[in-house]
Amino acid sequence: MTLITLAIREELTALYSAPTRHYHSLNHITALLALLSAHRHRFADPDAVEAAIWFHDAIYDARAQGSANEKHSADLAVARLAGLVDARRLGWIRTVIEATATHTLPTGLDDGEASDAALFLDMDLSILGADEVEFDEYEAAVRREYQFVDDEGWRAGRAAVLRNFLKRQRLYHSDLFRGLYENAARRNLTRSLRRLES
C-alpha cells in the first residue's frame, strides 16, 4: 500500500513544480515512478522505494553545498512519514535518499534492502543512458538550474562531475541496469565531456 498520502503528494508536487526546477522536477519523479512500475516485481519493498522516489529531490537548491539537499530531503521524508512506517523502513528511506548525493551503495543493509537500494540508485541515474536527444535535453535542463554560474565555471564544474562518473568501474550497481544503460551512459558522458572541453 502506498505510503504517499494525498496531502504528501500535493506538498511534494508543489515543491517539484517550482519555477527553478528544470530537471529535478515532477517530470523526473514521473519517469522514476514509470521505471518502478515496469520493474515493481523486482523490489522487496516497492512502497518504500516509491516513497524514496517522491522525497529524494524534494528539497533542491542548486546553490547548496555538499549533500545538503539530500540531507534536507531525507529529513522531510522522516518528518512526513513518521508514524506511517516502522523505524527500519523509515531508516532505509532516509539512507537511500542520502545516498543519492554520491550514488554509492549504502552498507549495513540486508539482502532485500541492498537490492532495492541498488535498483533505486540505478533508476535515478537511468537518464545517463538515455538516447542522445533525451540526454542532451537533460544536460540543458541541468544547465538551466545552474544559470547563476558563468560558462567557465559551469564547464569546469560539470566536467569534474562527468569525469568522476567515467572513472567508476561501474555506473550502475545492478546487473539489470548495467545491461540496459551502462554502454549508452558512458557514450553520453564521454560525448558531453568532449563538448565541455572543446
mmCIF file of C-alpha atoms in Angstrom:
data_model
loop_
_atom_site.group_PDB
_atom_site.id
_atom_site.type_symbol
_atom_site.label_atom_id
_atom_site.label_comp_id
_atom_site.label_asym_id
_atom_site.label_seq_id
_atom_site.Cartn_x
_atom_site.Cartn_y
_atom_site.Cartn_z
ATOM 1 C CA MET A 1 0.000 0.000 0.000
ATOM 2 C CA THR A 2 1.368 3.405 -0.963
ATOM 3 C CA LEU A 3 2.963 5.497 1.767
ATOM 4 C CA ILE A 4 2.335 8.699 -0.175
ATOM 5 C CA THR A 5 -0.901 10.196 1.130
ATOM 6 C CA LEU A 6 -2.831 12.781 -0.854
ATOM 7 C CA ALA A 7 -1.537 15.552 1.421
ATOM 8 C CA ILE A 8 2.073 14.410 0.972
ATOM 9 C CA ARG A 9 1.619 14.105 -2.794
ATOM 10 C CA GLU A 10 0.206 17.634 -3.000
ATOM 11 C CA GLU A 11 3.050 19.077 -0.900
ATOM 12 C CA LEU A 12 5.719 17.325 -2.951
ATOM 13 C CA THR A 13 4.064 18.188 -6.255
ATOM 14 C CA ALA A 14 4.224 21.863 -5.280
ATOM 15 C CA LEU A 15 7.931 21.562 -4.396
ATOM 16 C CA TYR A 16 8.781 19.798 -7.659
ATOM 17 C CA SER A 17 6.792 22.382 -9.639
ATOM 18 C CA ALA A 18 8.912 25.356 -8.529
ATOM 19 C CA PRO A 19 9.989 27.563 -11.466
ATOM 20 C CA THR A 20 13.673 26.959 -10.654
ATOM 21 C CA ARG A 21 13.249 23.236 -11.351
ATOM 22 C CA HIS A 22 14.183 22.248 -14.875
ATOM 23 C CA TYR A 23 15.463 18.685 -14.465
ATOM 24 C CA HIS A 24 14.831 17.947 -10.770
ATOM 25 C CA SER A 25 11.126 18.387 -11.383
ATOM 26 C CA LEU A 26 7.901 16.429 -11.376
ATOM 27 C CA ASN A 27 8.882 15.010 -14.788
ATOM 28 C CA HIS A 28 11.912 13.345 -13.177
ATOM 29 C CA ILE A 29 9.709 11.823 -10.474
ATOM 30 C CA THR A 30 7.186 10.632 -13.068
ATOM 31 C CA ALA A 31 9.970 8.968 -15.077
ATOM 32 C CA LEU A 32 11.257 7.139 -11.992
ATOM 33 C CA LEU A 33 7.756 6.051 -10.993
ATOM 34 C CA ALA A 34 7.305 4.617 -14.504
ATOM 35 C CA LEU A 35 10.543 2.632 -14.086
ATOM 36 C CA LEU A 36 9.361 1.424 -10.686
ATOM 37 C CA SER A 37 6.075 0.308 -12.227
ATOM 38 C CA ALA A 38 7.885 -1.568 -15.004
ATOM 39 C CA HIS A 39 10.189 -3.357 -12.544
ATOM 40 C CA ARG A 40 7.951 -3.496 -9.445
ATOM 41 C CA HIS A 41 8.222 -7.281 -9.212
ATOM 42 C CA ARG A 42 11.992 -6.980 -8.690
ATOM 43 C CA PHE A 43 11.674 -4.985 -5.451
ATOM 44 C CA ALA A 44 11.398 -6.402 -1.940
ATOM 45 C CA ASP A 45 9.582 -3.262 -0.706
ATOM 46 C CA PRO A 46 8.269 -1.295 -3.688
ATOM 47 C CA ASP A 47 6.188 1.012 -1.488
ATOM 48 C CA ALA A 48 9.291 2.182 0.391
ATOM 49 C CA VAL A 49 11.036 2.685 -2.964
ATOM 50 C CA GLU A 50 8.083 4.746 -4.175
ATOM 51 C CA ALA A 51 8.385 6.937 -1.072
ATOM 52 C CA ALA A 52 12.128 7.346 -1.635
ATOM 53 C CA ILE A 53 11.465 8.372 -5.241
ATOM 54 C CA TRP A 54 8.941 11.003 -4.203
ATOM 55 C CA PHE A 55 11.152 12.511 -1.498
ATOM 56 C CA HIS A 56 14.685 12.135 -2.886
ATOM 57 C CA ASP A 57 14.855 15.547 -4.620
ATOM 58 C CA ALA A 58 12.085 17.249 -2.637
ATOM 59 C CA ILE A 59 14.492 19.885 -1.367
ATOM 60 C CA TYR A 60 16.647 21.110 -4.218
ATOM 61 C CA ASP A 61 18.704 24.287 -4.184
ATOM 62 C CA ALA A 62 21.381 24.365 -6.877
ATOM 63 C CA ARG A 63 23.401 26.738 -4.671
ATOM 64 C CA ALA A 64 23.507 24.275 -1.758
ATOM 65 C CA GLN A 65 26.872 22.904 -0.681
ATOM 66 C CA GLY A 66 27.854 19.243 -0.423
ATOM 67 C CA SER A 67 24.999 16.880 0.354
ATOM 68 C CA ALA A 68 22.721 19.476 1.989
ATOM 69 C CA ASN A 69 19.865 18.897 -0.481
ATOM 70 C CA GLU A 70 19.873 15.144 0.090
ATOM 71 C CA LYS A 71 20.028 15.556 3.870
ATOM 72 C CA HIS A 72 17.152 18.052 3.896
ATOM 73 C CA SER A 73 15.101 15.851 1.554
ATOM 74 C CA ALA A 74 15.711 12.862 3.845
ATOM 75 C CA ASP A 75 14.750 14.959 6.886
ATOM 76 C CA LEU A 76 11.494 15.921 5.180
ATOM 77 C CA ALA A 77 10.758 12.263 4.399
ATOM 78 C CA VAL A 78 11.308 11.297 8.035
ATOM 79 C CA ALA A 79 9.118 14.162 9.255
ATOM 80 C CA ARG A 80 6.237 13.324 6.905
ATOM 81 C CA LEU A 81 6.411 9.510 7.119
ATOM 82 C CA ALA A 82 6.989 9.163 10.871
ATOM 83 C CA GLY A 83 4.062 7.207 12.274
ATOM 84 C CA LEU A 84 3.175 5.810 8.844
ATOM 85 C CA VAL A 85 6.077 3.350 8.608
ATOM 86 C CA ASP A 86 8.173 1.394 11.082
ATOM 87 C CA ALA A 87 11.606 2.618 12.120
ATOM 88 C CA ARG A 88 13.526 0.138 9.941
ATOM 89 C CA ARG A 89 11.710 1.119 6.735
ATOM 90 C CA LEU A 90 11.990 4.797 7.593
ATOM 91 C CA GLY A 91 15.710 4.336 8.198
ATOM 92 C CA TRP A 92 16.074 2.684 4.790
ATOM 93 C CA ILE A 93 14.201 5.531 3.080
ATOM 94 C CA ARG A 94 16.452 8.090 4.798
ATOM 95 C CA THR A 95 19.598 6.131 3.931
ATOM 96 C CA VAL A 96 18.870 5.757 0.221
ATOM 97 C CA ILE A 97 17.803 9.373 -0.185
ATOM 98 C CA GLU A 98 21.077 10.477 1.400
ATOM 99 C CA ALA A 99 22.927 8.000 -0.854
ATOM 100 C CA THR A 100 21.789 9.921 -3.942
ATOM 101 C CA ALA A 101 24.459 12.505 -3.053
ATOM 102 C CA THR A 102 27.138 10.095 -4.324
ATOM 103 C CA HIS A 103 25.132 7.198 -5.771
ATOM 104 C CA THR A 104 27.288 4.880 -3.684
ATOM 105 C CA LEU A 105 25.554 1.781 -2.359
ATOM 106 C CA PRO A 106 24.991 2.083 1.408
ATOM 107 C CA THR A 107 26.389 -0.586 3.726
ATOM 108 C CA GLY A 108 24.693 -2.399 6.599
ATOM 109 C CA LEU A 109 21.578 -3.400 4.665
ATOM 110 C CA ASP A 110 20.052 -6.859 4.450
ATOM 111 C CA ASP A 111 19.861 -8.545 1.039
ATOM 112 C CA GLY A 112 16.421 -7.221 0.101
ATOM 113 C CA GLU A 113 17.237 -3.707 1.278
ATOM 114 C CA ALA A 114 20.564 -3.714 -0.574
ATOM 115 C CA SER A 115 18.949 -4.933 -3.792
ATOM 116 C CA ASP A 116 16.225 -2.285 -3.534
ATOM 117 C CA ALA A 117 18.842 0.400 -2.822
ATOM 118 C CA ALA A 118 20.877 -0.652 -5.865
ATOM 119 C CA LEU A 119 17.852 -0.559 -8.153
ATOM 120 C CA PHE A 120 16.665 2.772 -6.720
ATOM 121 C CA LEU A 121 20.060 4.426 -7.217
ATOM 122 C CA ASP A 122 20.313 2.937 -10.705
ATOM 123 C CA MET A 123 16.886 4.265 -11.674
ATOM 124 C CA ASP A 124 17.946 7.735 -10.550
ATOM 125 C CA LEU A 125 20.897 7.583 -12.978
ATOM 126 C CA SER A 126 18.957 5.981 -15.827
ATOM 127 C CA ILE A 127 18.883 9.336 -17.650
ATOM 128 C CA LEU A 128 22.623 8.984 -18.253
ATOM 129 C CA GLY A 129 21.881 6.034 -20.533
ATOM 130 C CA ALA A 130 19.042 7.678 -22.432
ATOM 131 C CA ASP A 131 19.177 8.242 -26.181
ATOM 132 C CA GLU A 132 21.288 11.218 -27.289
ATOM 133 C CA VAL A 133 18.368 13.610 -27.729
ATOM 134 C CA GLU A 134 16.919 12.914 -24.278
ATOM 135 C CA PHE A 135 20.364 13.026 -22.662
ATOM 136 C CA ASP A 136 21.117 16.381 -24.302
ATOM 137 C CA GLU A 137 17.767 17.724 -23.053
ATOM 138 C CA TYR A 138 18.723 16.550 -19.545
ATOM 139 C CA GLU A 139 22.099 18.305 -19.795
ATOM 140 C CA ALA A 140 20.427 21.525 -20.961
ATOM 141 C CA ALA A 141 17.886 21.330 -18.125
ATOM 142 C CA VAL A 142 20.610 20.886 -15.505
ATOM 143 C CA ARG A 143 22.468 23.848 -17.024
ATOM 144 C CA ARG A 144 19.324 25.991 -16.624
ATOM 145 C CA GLU A 145 19.224 25.037 -12.933
ATOM 146 C CA TYR A 146 22.762 26.433 -12.666
ATOM 147 C CA GLN A 147 22.156 29.560 -14.747
ATOM 148 C CA PHE A 148 23.683 31.643 -11.937
ATOM 149 C CA VAL A 149 27.076 30.038 -12.759
ATOM 150 C CA ASP A 150 29.066 31.601 -15.604
ATOM 151 C CA ASP A 151 30.018 29.445 -18.592
ATOM 152 C CA GLU A 152 33.611 28.945 -17.498
ATOM 153 C CA GLY A 153 32.576 27.856 -14.014
ATOM 154 C CA TRP A 154 29.891 25.588 -15.423
ATOM 155 C CA ARG A 155 32.274 23.880 -17.832
ATOM 156 C CA ALA A 156 34.854 23.239 -15.112
ATOM 157 C CA GLY A 157 32.346 22.023 -12.528
ATOM 158 C CA ARG A 158 30.314 19.868 -14.874
ATOM 159 C CA ALA A 159 33.421 18.344 -16.442
ATOM 160 C CA ALA A 160 34.610 17.325 -12.965
ATOM 161 C CA VAL A 161 31.267 15.615 -12.288
ATOM 162 C CA LEU A 162 31.381 13.745 -15.607
ATOM 163 C CA ARG A 163 34.993 12.659 -15.088
ATOM 164 C CA ASN A 164 34.055 11.319 -11.660
ATOM 165 C CA PHE A 165 31.308 9.193 -13.209
ATOM 166 C CA LEU A 166 33.539 7.960 -16.030
ATOM 167 C CA LYS A 167 36.305 6.776 -13.715
ATOM 168 C CA ARG A 168 33.918 4.457 -11.874
ATOM 169 C CA GLN A 169 34.298 0.800 -12.714
ATOM 170 C CA ARG A 170 30.513 0.531 -12.886
ATOM 171 C CA LEU A 171 27.974 3.328 -13.184
ATOM 172 C CA TYR A 172 25.111 1.008 -12.250
ATOM 173 C CA HIS A 173 25.035 -1.318 -9.253
ATOM 174 C CA SER A 174 22.553 -3.878 -10.582
ATOM 175 C CA ASP A 175 23.247 -6.213 -13.473
ATOM 176 C CA LEU A 176 19.819 -5.288 -14.868
ATOM 177 C CA PHE A 177 20.500 -1.570 -15.209
ATOM 178 C CA ARG A 178 24.111 -2.112 -16.137
ATOM 179 C CA GLY A 179 22.909 -4.187 -19.088
ATOM 180 C CA LEU A 180 20.268 -1.635 -20.030
ATOM 181 C CA TYR A 181 22.228 1.602 -19.687
ATOM 182 C CA GLU A 182 25.969 1.280 -18.953
ATOM 183 C CA ASN A 183 27.310 1.445 -22.523
ATOM 184 C CA ALA A 184 24.989 4.237 -23.633
ATOM 185 C CA ALA A 185 25.700 6.178 -20.429
ATOM 186 C CA ARG A 186 29.450 6.007 -20.990
ATOM 187 C CA ARG A 187 28.998 7.179 -24.581
ATOM 188 C CA ASN A 188 26.809 10.088 -23.465
ATOM 189 C CA LEU A 189 29.147 11.121 -20.655
ATOM 190 C CA THR A 190 32.196 10.954 -22.931
ATOM 191 C CA ARG A 191 30.433 12.970 -25.638
ATOM 192 C CA SER A 192 29.317 15.583 -23.113
ATOM 193 C CA LEU A 193 32.791 15.833 -21.603
ATOM 194 C CA ARG A 194 34.325 16.388 -25.045
ATOM 195 C CA ARG A 195 31.853 19.207 -25.685
ATOM 196 C CA LEU A 196 32.720 20.847 -22.368
ATOM 197 C CA GLU A 197 36.446 20.587 -23.046
ATOM 198 C CA SER A 198 36.307 21.858 -26.643
#
